[in-house]
């Protein structure tokens, strides 16, 4: 399963890395790719999409599911 998120609040490589690590820490995530210039993330794995949004929010960024 692939989930795409729009991420706001990222301004640098550190932000991009923090979001990626937060997503990878969610149980069930197999792979996470974060694109700073595009402001989006693509996650693969069997995971509740809301858990991804919460993980990003816990790092201080805003995330929304892309539909």
PDB file of N, CA and C in Angstrom:
ATOM      1  N   UNK A   1       0.844  -1.181   0.000  1.00  0.00           N
ATOM      2  CA  UNK A   1       0.000   0.000   0.000  1.00  0.00           C
ATOM      3  C   UNK A   1       0.888   1.243   0.000  1.00  0.00           C
ATOM      4  N   UNK A   2       0.551   2.198  -0.828  1.00  0.00           N
ATOM      5  CA  UNK A   2       1.296   3.459  -0.905  1.00  0.00           C
ATOM      6  C   UNK A   2       0.396   4.598  -0.435  1.00  0.00           C
ATOM      7  N   UNK A   3       0.952   5.441   0.418  1.00  0.00           N
ATOM      8  CA  UNK A   3       0.230   6.605   0.933  1.00  0.00           C
ATOM      9  C   UNK A   3       1.039   7.851   0.599  1.00  0.00           C
ATOM     10  N   UNK A   4       0.363   8.859   0.083  1.00  0.00           N
ATOM     11  CA  UNK A   4       1.028  10.116  -0.221  1.00  0.00           C
ATOM     12  C   UNK A   4       0.511  11.203   0.715  1.00  0.00           C
ATOM     13  N   UNK A   5       1.452  12.004   1.202  1.00  0.00           N
ATOM     14  CA  UNK A   5       1.134  13.085   2.127  1.00  0.00           C
ATOM     15  C   UNK A   5       1.662  14.402   1.589  1.00  0.00           C
ATOM     16  N   UNK A   6       0.928  15.476   1.830  1.00  0.00           N
ATOM     17  CA  UNK A   6       1.432  16.832   1.624  1.00  0.00           C
ATOM     18  C   UNK A   6       1.980  17.290   2.963  1.00  0.00           C
ATOM     19  N   UNK A   7       3.204  17.797   2.955  1.00  0.00           N
ATOM     20  CA  UNK A   7       3.860  18.230   4.186  1.00  0.00           C
ATOM     21  C   UNK A   7       4.139  19.722   4.091  1.00  0.00           C
ATOM     22  N   UNK A   8       3.778  20.472   5.127  1.00  0.00           N
ATOM     23  CA  UNK A   8       4.113  21.893   5.175  1.00  0.00           C
ATOM     24  C   UNK A   8       4.956  22.169   6.407  1.00  0.00           C
ATOM     25  N   UNK A   9       5.793  23.188   6.294  1.00  0.00           N
ATOM     26  CA  UNK A   9       6.629  23.590   7.414  1.00  0.00           C
ATOM     27  C   UNK A   9       8.084  23.172   7.267  1.00  0.00           C
ATOM     28  N   UNK A  10       8.408  22.367   6.251  1.00  0.00           N
ATOM     29  CA  UNK A  10       9.796  21.962   6.040  1.00  0.00           C
ATOM     30  C   UNK A  10      10.536  23.084   5.320  1.00  0.00           C
ATOM     31  N   UNK A  11      11.728  23.413   5.808  1.00  0.00           N
ATOM     32  CA  UNK A  11      12.493  24.493   5.194  1.00  0.00           C
ATOM     33  C   UNK A  11      13.924  24.104   4.838  1.00  0.00           C
ATOM     34  N   UNK A  12      14.374  22.917   5.266  1.00  0.00           N
ATOM     35  CA  UNK A  12      15.776  22.557   5.041  1.00  0.00           C
ATOM     36  C   UNK A  12      15.944  21.039   5.041  1.00  0.00           C
ATOM     37  N   UNK A  13      17.161  20.608   4.789  1.00  0.00           N
ATOM     38  CA  UNK A  13      17.458  19.185   4.782  1.00  0.00           C
ATOM     39  C   UNK A  13      17.220  18.525   6.123  1.00  0.00           C
ATOM     40  N   UNK A  14      17.460  19.256   7.207  1.00  0.00           N
ATOM     41  CA  UNK A  14      17.203  18.700   8.536  1.00  0.00           C
ATOM     42  C   UNK A  14      15.716  18.398   8.707  1.00  0.00           C
ATOM     43  N   UNK A  15      14.885  19.310   8.236  1.00  0.00           N
ATOM     44  CA  UNK A  15      13.432  19.102   8.318  1.00  0.00           C
ATOM     45  C   UNK A  15      13.037  17.850   7.531  1.00  0.00           C
ATOM     46  N   UNK A  16      13.558  17.743   6.332  1.00  0.00           N
ATOM     47  CA  UNK A  16      13.264  16.613   5.466  1.00  0.00           C
ATOM     48  C   UNK A  16      13.649  15.296   6.149  1.00  0.00           C
ATOM     49  N   UNK A  17      14.832  15.270   6.750  1.00  0.00           N
ATOM     50  CA  UNK A  17      15.321  14.083   7.455  1.00  0.00           C
ATOM     51  C   UNK A  17      14.466  13.769   8.682  1.00  0.00           C
ATOM     52  N   UNK A  18      14.066  14.802   9.432  1.00  0.00           N
ATOM     53  CA  UNK A  18      13.245  14.596  10.627  1.00  0.00           C
ATOM     54  C   UNK A  18      11.892  13.984  10.265  1.00  0.00           C
ATOM     55  N   UNK A  19      11.291  14.467   9.184  1.00  0.00           N
ATOM     56  CA  UNK A  19      10.001  13.928   8.747  1.00  0.00           C
ATOM     57  C   UNK A  19      10.174  12.475   8.294  1.00  0.00           C
ATOM     58  N   UNK A  20      11.215  12.206   7.526  1.00  0.00           N
ATOM     59  CA  UNK A  20      11.462  10.838   7.037  1.00  0.00           C
ATOM     60  C   UNK A  20      11.639   9.878   8.212  1.00  0.00           C
ATOM     61  N   UNK A  21      12.441  10.272   9.193  1.00  0.00           N
ATOM     62  CA  UNK A  21      12.688   9.409  10.347  1.00  0.00           C
ATOM     63  C   UNK A  21      11.408   9.195  11.161  1.00  0.00           C
ATOM     64  N   UNK A  22      10.584  10.232  11.276  1.00  0.00           N
ATOM     65  CA  UNK A  22       9.317  10.097  12.004  1.00  0.00           C
ATOM     66  C   UNK A  22       8.403   9.103  11.298  1.00  0.00           C
ATOM     67  N   UNK A  23       8.361   9.192   9.973  1.00  0.00           N
ATOM     68  CA  UNK A  23       7.519   8.269   9.210  1.00  0.00           C
ATOM     69  C   UNK A  23       8.037   6.836   9.324  1.00  0.00           C
ATOM     70  N   UNK A  24       9.344   6.661   9.245  1.00  0.00           N
ATOM     71  CA  UNK A  24       9.923   5.317   9.338  1.00  0.00           C
ATOM     72  C   UNK A  24       9.698   4.679  10.708  1.00  0.00           C
ATOM     73  N   UNK A  25       9.493   5.505  11.726  1.00  0.00           N
ATOM     74  CA  UNK A  25       9.280   4.987  13.080  1.00  0.00           C
ATOM     75  C   UNK A  25       7.860   4.460  13.298  1.00  0.00           C
ATOM     76  N   UNK A  26       6.949   4.749  12.377  1.00  0.00           N
ATOM     77  CA  UNK A  26       5.566   4.278  12.511  1.00  0.00           C
ATOM     78  C   UNK A  26       5.520   2.788  12.174  1.00  0.00           C
ATOM     79  N   UNK A  27       4.965   1.975  13.067  1.00  0.00           N
ATOM     80  CA  UNK A  27       4.889   0.533  12.798  1.00  0.00           C
ATOM     81  C   UNK A  27       4.175   0.236  11.481  1.00  0.00           C
ATOM     82  N   UNK A  28       4.766  -0.645  10.689  1.00  0.00           N
ATOM     83  CA  UNK A  28       4.186  -1.032   9.413  1.00  0.00           C
ATOM     84  C   UNK A  28       4.781  -0.325   8.207  1.00  0.00           C
ATOM     85  N   UNK A  29       5.529   0.760   8.451  1.00  0.00           N
ATOM     86  CA  UNK A  29       6.150   1.484   7.340  1.00  0.00           C
ATOM     87  C   UNK A  29       7.351   0.695   6.836  1.00  0.00           C
ATOM     88  N   UNK A  30       7.374   0.444   5.539  1.00  0.00           N
ATOM     89  CA  UNK A  30       8.490  -0.266   4.922  1.00  0.00           C
ATOM     90  C   UNK A  30       9.489   0.703   4.289  1.00  0.00           C
ATOM     91  N   UNK A  31       8.984   1.791   3.715  1.00  0.00           N
ATOM     92  CA  UNK A  31       9.837   2.759   3.029  1.00  0.00           C
ATOM     93  C   UNK A  31       9.171   4.126   3.100  1.00  0.00           C
ATOM     94  N   UNK A  32       9.980   5.157   3.278  1.00  0.00           N
ATOM     95  CA  UNK A  32       9.454   6.527   3.283  1.00  0.00           C
ATOM     96  C   UNK A  32      10.401   7.413   2.489  1.00  0.00           C
ATOM     97  N   UNK A  33       9.834   8.171   1.558  1.00  0.00           N
ATOM     98  CA  UNK A  33      10.607   9.113   0.755  1.00  0.00           C
ATOM     99  C   UNK A  33       9.987  10.489   0.951  1.00  0.00           C
ATOM    100  N   UNK A  34      10.816  11.462   1.308  1.00  0.00           N
ATOM    101  CA  UNK A  34      10.335  12.824   1.539  1.00  0.00           C
ATOM    102  C   UNK A  34      11.005  13.747   0.529  1.00  0.00           C
ATOM    103  N   UNK A  35      10.196  14.589  -0.112  1.00  0.00           N
ATOM    104  CA  UNK A  35      10.693  15.516  -1.114  1.00  0.00           C
ATOM    105  C   UNK A  35      10.477  16.934  -0.605  1.00  0.00           C
ATOM    106  N   UNK A  36      11.555  17.572  -0.159  1.00  0.00           N
ATOM    107  CA  UNK A  36      11.470  18.920   0.406  1.00  0.00           C
ATOM    108  C   UNK A  36      10.923  19.940  -0.596  1.00  0.00           C
ATOM    109  N   UNK A  37      11.495  20.042  -1.821  1.00  0.00           N
ATOM    110  CA  UNK A  37      10.983  21.068  -2.747  1.00  0.00           C
ATOM    111  C   UNK A  37       9.505  20.892  -3.096  1.00  0.00           C
ATOM    112  N   UNK A  38       9.052  19.650  -3.197  1.00  0.00           N
ATOM    113  CA  UNK A  38       7.656  19.385  -3.547  1.00  0.00           C
ATOM    114  C   UNK A  38       6.735  19.444  -2.340  1.00  0.00           C
ATOM    115  N   UNK A  39       7.306  19.369  -1.136  1.00  0.00           N
ATOM    116  CA  UNK A  39       6.484  19.384   0.077  1.00  0.00           C
ATOM    117  C   UNK A  39       5.604  18.161   0.200  1.00  0.00           C
ATOM    118  N   UNK A  40       6.169  17.008  -0.134  1.00  0.00           N
ATOM    119  CA  UNK A  40       5.365  15.795  -0.052  1.00  0.00           C
ATOM    120  C   UNK A  40       6.195  14.609   0.402  1.00  0.00           C
ATOM    121  N   UNK A  41       5.483  13.573   0.822  1.00  0.00           N
ATOM    122  CA  UNK A  41       6.110  12.323   1.239  1.00  0.00           C
ATOM    123  C   UNK A  41       5.325  11.170   0.645  1.00  0.00           C
ATOM    124  N   UNK A  42       6.052  10.109   0.299  1.00  0.00           N
ATOM    125  CA  UNK A  42       5.445   8.886  -0.193  1.00  0.00           C
ATOM    126  C   UNK A  42       5.882   7.762   0.727  1.00  0.00           C
ATOM    127  N   UNK A  43       4.905   7.048   1.265  1.00  0.00           N
ATOM    128  CA  UNK A  43       5.176   5.984   2.233  1.00  0.00           C
ATOM    129  C   UNK A  43       4.592   4.682   1.717  1.00  0.00           C
ATOM    130  N   UNK A  44       5.375   3.604   1.821  1.00  0.00           N
ATOM    131  CA  UNK A  44       4.856   2.288   1.473  1.00  0.00           C
ATOM    132  C   UNK A  44       4.853   1.418   2.713  1.00  0.00           C
ATOM    133  N   UNK A  45       3.849   0.558   2.782  1.00  0.00           N
ATOM    134  CA  UNK A  45       3.705  -0.352   3.910  1.00  0.00           C
ATOM    135  C   UNK A  45       2.257  -0.437   4.326  1.00  0.00           C
ATOM    136  N   UNK A  46       1.996  -1.364   5.219  1.00  0.00           N
ATOM    137  CA  UNK A  46       0.646  -1.554   5.736  1.00  0.00           C
ATOM    138  C   UNK A  46       0.521  -0.750   7.026  1.00  0.00           C
ATOM    139  N   UNK A  47      -0.048   0.444   6.908  1.00  0.00           N
ATOM    140  CA  UNK A  47      -0.080   1.376   8.032  1.00  0.00           C
ATOM    141  C   UNK A  47      -1.340   2.236   7.962  1.00  0.00           C
ATOM    142  N   UNK A  48      -1.812   2.653   9.124  1.00  0.00           N
ATOM    143  CA  UNK A  48      -2.950   3.570   9.205  1.00  0.00           C
ATOM    144  C   UNK A  48      -2.486   4.962   8.768  1.00  0.00           C
ATOM    145  N   UNK A  49      -3.059   5.526   7.719  1.00  0.00           N
ATOM    146  CA  UNK A  49      -2.632   6.842   7.247  1.00  0.00           C
ATOM    147  C   UNK A  49      -2.682   7.923   8.331  1.00  0.00           C
ATOM    148  N   UNK A  50      -3.638   7.831   9.234  1.00  0.00           N
ATOM    149  CA  UNK A  50      -3.719   8.837  10.298  1.00  0.00           C
ATOM    150  C   UNK A  50      -2.520   8.751  11.244  1.00  0.00           C
ATOM    151  N   UNK A  51      -1.953   7.554  11.397  1.00  0.00           N
ATOM    152  CA  UNK A  51      -0.755   7.404  12.223  1.00  0.00           C
ATOM    153  C   UNK A  51       0.413   8.148  11.595  1.00  0.00           C
ATOM    154  N   UNK A  52       0.461   8.193  10.266  1.00  0.00           N
ATOM    155  CA  UNK A  52       1.510   8.939   9.571  1.00  0.00           C
ATOM    156  C   UNK A  52       1.344  10.438   9.806  1.00  0.00           C
ATOM    157  N   UNK A  53       0.108  10.914   9.688  1.00  0.00           N
ATOM    158  CA  UNK A  53      -0.174  12.333   9.916  1.00  0.00           C
ATOM    159  C   UNK A  53       0.213  12.714  11.345  1.00  0.00           C
ATOM    160  N   UNK A  54      -0.129  11.873  12.303  1.00  0.00           N
ATOM    161  CA  UNK A  54       0.199  12.156  13.700  1.00  0.00           C
ATOM    162  C   UNK A  54       1.700  12.161  13.943  1.00  0.00           C
ATOM    163  N   UNK A  55       2.431  11.257  13.292  1.00  0.00           N
ATOM    164  CA  UNK A  55       3.887  11.197  13.467  1.00  0.00           C
ATOM    165  C   UNK A  55       4.541  12.469  12.950  1.00  0.00           C
ATOM    166  N   UNK A  56       4.076  12.959  11.810  1.00  0.00           N
ATOM    167  CA  UNK A  56       4.623  14.193  11.248  1.00  0.00           C
ATOM    168  C   UNK A  56       4.268  15.376  12.148  1.00  0.00           C
ATOM    169  N   UNK A  57       3.044  15.418  12.625  1.00  0.00           N
ATOM    170  CA  UNK A  57       2.602  16.499  13.510  1.00  0.00           C
ATOM    171  C   UNK A  57       3.408  16.531  14.804  1.00  0.00           C
ATOM    172  N   UNK A  58       3.751  15.358  15.314  1.00  0.00           N
ATOM    173  CA  UNK A  58       4.533  15.272  16.554  1.00  0.00           C
ATOM    174  C   UNK A  58       5.926  15.885  16.384  1.00  0.00           C
ATOM    175  N   UNK A  59       6.405  15.948  15.139  1.00  0.00           N
ATOM    176  CA  UNK A  59       7.709  16.557  14.858  1.00  0.00           C
ATOM    177  C   UNK A  59       7.599  18.063  14.624  1.00  0.00           C
ATOM    178  N   UNK A  60       6.365  18.587  14.618  1.00  0.00           N
ATOM    179  CA  UNK A  60       6.173  20.016  14.471  1.00  0.00           C
ATOM    180  C   UNK A  60       5.843  20.475  13.062  1.00  0.00           C
ATOM    181  N   UNK A  61       5.507  19.536  12.188  1.00  0.00           N
ATOM    182  CA  UNK A  61       5.144  19.876  10.812  1.00  0.00           C
ATOM    183  C   UNK A  61       3.681  19.533  10.600  1.00  0.00           C
ATOM    184  N   UNK A  62       3.132  19.998   9.505  1.00  0.00           N
ATOM    185  CA  UNK A  62       1.735  19.717   9.193  1.00  0.00           C
ATOM    186  C   UNK A  62       1.671  18.752   8.021  1.00  0.00           C
ATOM    187  N   UNK A  63       0.787  17.773   8.123  1.00  0.00           N
ATOM    188  CA  UNK A  63       0.632  16.773   7.056  1.00  0.00           C
ATOM    189  C   UNK A  63      -0.834  16.563   6.742  1.00  0.00           C
ATOM    190  N   UNK A  64      -1.104  16.364   5.462  1.00  0.00           N
ATOM    191  CA  UNK A  64      -2.451  16.024   5.004  1.00  0.00           C
ATOM    192  C   UNK A  64      -2.331  14.895   3.993  1.00  0.00           C
ATOM    193  N   UNK A  65      -3.318  14.021   4.005  1.00  0.00           N
ATOM    194  CA  UNK A  65      -3.343  12.951   3.016  1.00  0.00           C
ATOM    195  C   UNK A  65      -3.623  13.543   1.648  1.00  0.00           C
ATOM    196  N   UNK A  66      -2.883  13.073   0.661  1.00  0.00           N
ATOM    197  CA  UNK A  66      -3.124  13.487  -0.725  1.00  0.00           C
ATOM    198  C   UNK A  66      -4.084  12.479  -1.338  1.00  0.00           C
ATOM    199  N   UNK A  67      -5.073  12.984  -2.027  1.00  0.00           N
ATOM    200  CA  UNK A  67      -6.075  12.082  -2.544  1.00  0.00           C
ATOM    201  C   UNK A  67      -6.044  11.904  -3.995  1.00  0.00           C
TER     202      UNK A  67
END
